[in-house]
PDB file of C-alpha atoms in Angstrom:
ATOM      1  CA  UNK B   1     143.714  72.077  57.001  1.00 50.00           C
ATOM      2  CA  UNK B   2     143.432  68.365  57.816  1.00 55.00           C
ATOM      3  CA  UNK B   3     142.574  67.410  61.342  1.00 59.00           C
ATOM      4  CA  UNK B   4     144.672  64.637  62.793  1.00 56.00           C
ATOM      5  CA  UNK B   5     142.769  61.825  64.460  1.00 62.00           C
ATOM      6  CA  UNK B   6     144.053  61.282  67.976  1.00 64.00           C
ATOM      7  CA  UNK B   7     145.895  57.970  68.224  1.00 62.00           C
ATOM      8  CA  UNK B   8     146.358  56.196  71.505  1.00 69.00           C
ATOM      9  CA  UNK B   9     149.207  53.762  71.843  1.00 72.00           C
ATOM     10  CA  UNK B  10     148.915  50.996  74.396  1.00 76.00           C
ATOM     11  CA  UNK B  11     151.717  50.664  76.891  1.00 80.00           C
ATOM     12  CA  UNK B  12     150.839  47.169  78.096  1.00 81.00           C
ATOM     13  CA  UNK B  13     149.652  43.962  76.468  1.00 85.00           C
ATOM     14  CA  UNK B  14     146.016  43.964  75.393  1.00 84.00           C
ATOM     15  CA  UNK B  15     143.676  41.837  73.320  1.00 89.00           C
ATOM     16  CA  UNK B  16     141.567  43.353  70.554  1.00 83.00           C
ATOM     17  CA  UNK B  17     141.324  44.218  66.889  1.00 82.00           C
ATOM     18  CA  UNK B  18     141.886  47.936  67.518  1.00 82.00           C
ATOM     19  CA  UNK B  19     145.634  47.777  67.027  1.00 84.00           C
ATOM     20  CA  UNK B  20     148.101  49.958  65.181  1.00 86.00           C
ATOM     21  CA  UNK B  21     150.506  47.587  63.439  1.00 89.00           C
ATOM     22  CA  UNK B  22     153.502  49.111  61.634  1.00 88.00           C
ATOM     23  CA  UNK B  23     151.574  52.044  60.082  1.00 87.00           C
ATOM     24  CA  UNK B  24     149.089  54.573  61.485  1.00 86.00           C
ATOM     25  CA  UNK B  25     145.557  53.578  60.564  1.00 84.00           C
ATOM     26  CA  UNK B  26     146.388  49.938  59.824  1.00 84.00           C
ATOM     27  CA  UNK B  27     144.444  47.653  60.478  1.00 87.00           C
ATOM     28  CA  UNK B  28     142.020  50.533  61.169  1.00 82.00           C
ATOM     29  CA  UNK B  29     139.554  48.784  63.521  1.00 82.00           C
ATOM     30  CA  UNK B  30     138.535  46.328  60.786  1.00 87.00           C
ATOM     31  CA  UNK B  31     138.382  42.611  61.586  1.00 91.00           C
ATOM     32  CA  UNK B  32     139.420  41.676  58.042  1.00 92.00           C
ATOM     33  CA  UNK B  33     142.426  43.990  58.096  1.00 92.00           C
ATOM     34  CA  UNK B  34     143.361  42.742  61.581  1.00 93.00           C
ATOM     35  CA  UNK B  35     143.371  39.167  60.249  1.00 94.00           C
ATOM     36  CA  UNK B  36     145.522  40.354  57.331  1.00 94.00           C
ATOM     37  CA  UNK B  37     147.951  42.021  59.780  1.00 94.00           C
ATOM     38  CA  UNK B  38     147.999  38.822  61.865  1.00 96.00           C
ATOM     39  CA  UNK B  39     148.802  36.708  58.770  1.00 97.00           C
ATOM     40  CA  UNK B  40     151.388  39.233  57.531  1.00 96.00           C
ATOM     41  CA  UNK B  41     153.301  39.144  60.830  1.00 97.00           C
ATOM     42  CA  UNK B  42     153.016  35.337  60.980  1.00 98.00           C
ATOM     43  CA  UNK B  43     154.447  34.843  57.475  1.00 98.00           C
ATOM     44  CA  UNK B  44     157.115  37.506  57.976  1.00 97.00           C
ATOM     45  CA  UNK B  45     158.328  35.695  61.113  1.00 97.00           C
ATOM     46  CA  UNK B  46     158.164  32.356  59.276  1.00 97.00           C
ATOM     47  CA  UNK B  47     160.238  33.668  56.339  1.00 95.00           C
ATOM     48  CA  UNK B  48     162.909  35.021  58.698  1.00 95.00           C
ATOM     49  CA  UNK B  49     163.598  31.491  59.918  1.00 94.00           C
ATOM     50  CA  UNK B  50     164.220  30.305  56.353  1.00 92.00           C
ATOM     51  CA  UNK B  51     166.819  32.991  55.662  1.00 90.00           C
ATOM     52  CA  UNK B  52     170.146  31.554  56.797  1.00 84.00           C
ATOM     53  CA  UNK B  53     172.381  33.292  59.329  1.00 72.00           C
ATOM     54  CA  UNK B  54     175.428  32.280  57.336  1.00 71.00           C
ATOM     55  CA  UNK B  55     174.459  31.563  53.737  1.00 69.00           C
ATOM     56  CA  UNK B  56     176.609  28.931  52.096  1.00 77.00           C
ATOM     57  CA  UNK B  57     178.490  30.150  49.067  1.00 79.00           C
ATOM     58  CA  UNK B  58     179.893  27.716  46.520  1.00 81.00           C
ATOM     59  CA  UNK B  59     183.599  27.135  46.791  1.00 85.00           C
ATOM     60  CA  UNK B  60     185.498  29.111  44.178  1.00 85.00           C
ATOM     61  CA  UNK B  61     182.978  31.971  44.073  1.00 84.00           C
ATOM     62  CA  UNK B  62     184.493  35.425  43.680  1.00 90.00           C
ATOM     63  CA  UNK B  63     184.903  36.903  47.171  1.00 88.00           C
ATOM     64  CA  UNK B  64     183.212  40.176  46.138  1.00 92.00           C
ATOM     65  CA  UNK B  65     180.229  38.363  44.637  1.00 91.00           C
ATOM     66  CA  UNK B  66     180.015  36.032  47.646  1.00 88.00           C
ATOM     67  CA  UNK B  67     180.178  38.964  50.041  1.00 89.00           C
ATOM     68  CA  UNK B  68     177.435  40.814  48.151  1.00 92.00           C
ATOM     69  CA  UNK B  69     175.174  37.753  48.223  1.00 89.00           C
ATOM     70  CA  UNK B  70     175.724  37.320  51.956  1.00 89.00           C
ATOM     71  CA  UNK B  71     175.138  41.037  52.580  1.00 91.00           C
ATOM     72  CA  UNK B  72     171.891  41.002  50.560  1.00 92.00           C
ATOM     73  CA  UNK B  73     170.538  37.998  52.462  1.00 92.00           C
ATOM     74  CA  UNK B  74     171.580  39.618  55.756  1.00 92.00           C
ATOM     75  CA  UNK B  75     169.850  42.867  54.721  1.00 95.00           C
ATOM     76  CA  UNK B  76     166.533  41.098  54.136  1.00 94.00           C
ATOM     77  CA  UNK B  77     166.831  38.967  57.273  1.00 94.00           C
ATOM     78  CA  UNK B  78     167.501  41.957  59.529  1.00 96.00           C
ATOM     79  CA  UNK B  79     164.816  44.068  57.804  1.00 96.00           C
ATOM     80  CA  UNK B  80     162.202  41.359  58.344  1.00 96.00           C
ATOM     81  CA  UNK B  81     163.311  40.864  61.957  1.00 96.00           C
ATOM     82  CA  UNK B  82     162.947  44.588  62.664  1.00 97.00           C
ATOM     83  CA  UNK B  83     159.497  44.650  61.036  1.00 96.00           C
ATOM     84  CA  UNK B  84     158.383  41.753  63.240  1.00 97.00           C
ATOM     85  CA  UNK B  85     159.818  43.521  66.296  1.00 97.00           C
ATOM     86  CA  UNK B  86     158.005  46.757  65.432  1.00 95.00           C
ATOM     87  CA  UNK B  87     154.751  44.853  64.909  1.00 95.00           C
ATOM     88  CA  UNK B  88     155.108  43.199  68.320  1.00 95.00           C
ATOM     89  CA  UNK B  89     155.651  46.655  69.825  1.00 93.00           C
ATOM     90  CA  UNK B  90     151.967  47.315  69.100  1.00 92.00           C
ATOM     91  CA  UNK B  91     151.506  45.381  72.390  1.00 92.00           C
ATOM     92  CA  UNK B  92     148.625  43.458  70.821  1.00 94.00           C
ATOM     93  CA  UNK B  93     148.506  39.886  72.125  1.00 96.00           C
ATOM     94  CA  UNK B  94     147.217  38.523  68.804  1.00 95.00           C
ATOM     95  CA  UNK B  95     150.129  40.071  66.893  1.00 96.00           C
ATOM     96  CA  UNK B  96     152.546  38.766  69.531  1.00 97.00           C
ATOM     97  CA  UNK B  97     151.100  35.256  69.149  1.00 98.00           C
ATOM     98  CA  UNK B  98     151.393  35.521  65.343  1.00 98.00           C
ATOM     99  CA  UNK B  99     155.080  36.468  65.612  1.00 98.00           C
ATOM    100  CA  UNK B 100     155.934  33.703  68.085  1.00 98.00           C
ATOM    101  CA  UNK B 101     153.935  31.096  66.134  1.00 98.00           C
ATOM    102  CA  UNK B 102     155.586  32.132  62.853  1.00 98.00           C
ATOM    103  CA  UNK B 103     159.080  31.913  64.325  1.00 97.00           C
ATOM    104  CA  UNK B 104     158.267  28.571  65.972  1.00 98.00           C
ATOM    105  CA  UNK B 105     156.795  26.975  62.846  1.00 97.00           C
ATOM    106  CA  UNK B 106     159.657  28.287  60.710  1.00 95.00           C
ATOM    107  CA  UNK B 107     162.234  26.955  63.166  1.00 95.00           C
ATOM    108  CA  UNK B 108     160.475  23.581  63.259  1.00 96.00           C
ATOM    109  CA  UNK B 109     160.345  23.306  59.453  1.00 94.00           C
ATOM    110  CA  UNK B 110     163.992  24.324  58.996  1.00 92.00           C
ATOM    111  CA  UNK B 111     165.295  22.003  61.719  1.00 91.00           C
ATOM    112  CA  UNK B 112     163.132  19.034  60.712  1.00 92.00           C
ATOM    113  CA  UNK B 113     164.400  19.418  57.138  1.00 88.00           C
ATOM    114  CA  UNK B 114     167.999  19.538  58.401  1.00 86.00           C
ATOM    115  CA  UNK B 115     167.483  16.410  60.522  1.00 88.00           C
ATOM    116  CA  UNK B 116     165.860  14.619  57.591  1.00 88.00           C
ATOM    117  CA  UNK B 117     168.774  15.544  55.311  1.00 83.00           C
ATOM    118  CA  UNK B 118     171.296  14.384  57.927  1.00 83.00           C
ATOM    119  CA  UNK B 119     169.471  11.056  58.326  1.00 85.00           C
ATOM    120  CA  UNK B 120     169.455  10.497  54.550  1.00 83.00           C
ATOM    121  CA  UNK B 121     173.166  11.289  54.396  1.00 80.00           C
ATOM    122  CA  UNK B 122     173.858   8.929  57.286  1.00 80.00           C
ATOM    123  CA  UNK B 123     172.005   6.071  55.537  1.00 77.00           C
ATOM    124  CA  UNK B 124     174.264   6.429  52.493  1.00 71.00           C
ATOM    125  CA  UNK B 125     177.484   6.194  54.506  1.00 66.00           C
ATOM    126  CA  UNK B 126     178.992   2.723  54.690  1.00 61.00           C
ATOM    127  CA  UNK B 127     178.393   1.043  58.017  1.00 56.00           C
ATOM    128  CA  UNK B 128     181.426   0.418  60.189  1.00 56.00           C
ATOM    129  CA  UNK B 129     181.496  -2.975  61.812  1.00 54.00           C
ATOM    130  CA  UNK B 130     182.844  -3.572  65.287  1.00 57.00           C
ATOM    131  CA  UNK B 131     185.584  -5.793  63.856  1.00 58.00           C
ATOM    132  CA  UNK B 132     187.053  -2.826  61.954  1.00 56.00           C
ATOM    133  CA  UNK B 133     187.406  -0.722  65.100  1.00 55.00           C
TER     134      UNK B 133
END
């Protein structure tokens, strides 16, 4: 019969590589695996910001097909968000920082791209002179 190793879960924020992130035994007190967990949570949070809340569907798309596409994107977005939330519930400060940094960088990249696209679109619009108003 296998003996279960006693696992202690932290109930307050702490700093250290001895975390349990998402699965029992991972990262397993290994610095390399802790860095991998840190990067995994960071990129998961970053990807969530790139998945749109309301995906745009081309006009004229079949409503069933459009609904399925939106539901699939929503499924992945919510799944990733819950995984990030569960990782943060390890109460490890490093994992918390990875999640916040990933969300922040993703938000910055998405919004800066949107602003850049809006500025390009604005440059192509004909200028309105004061005489026309």
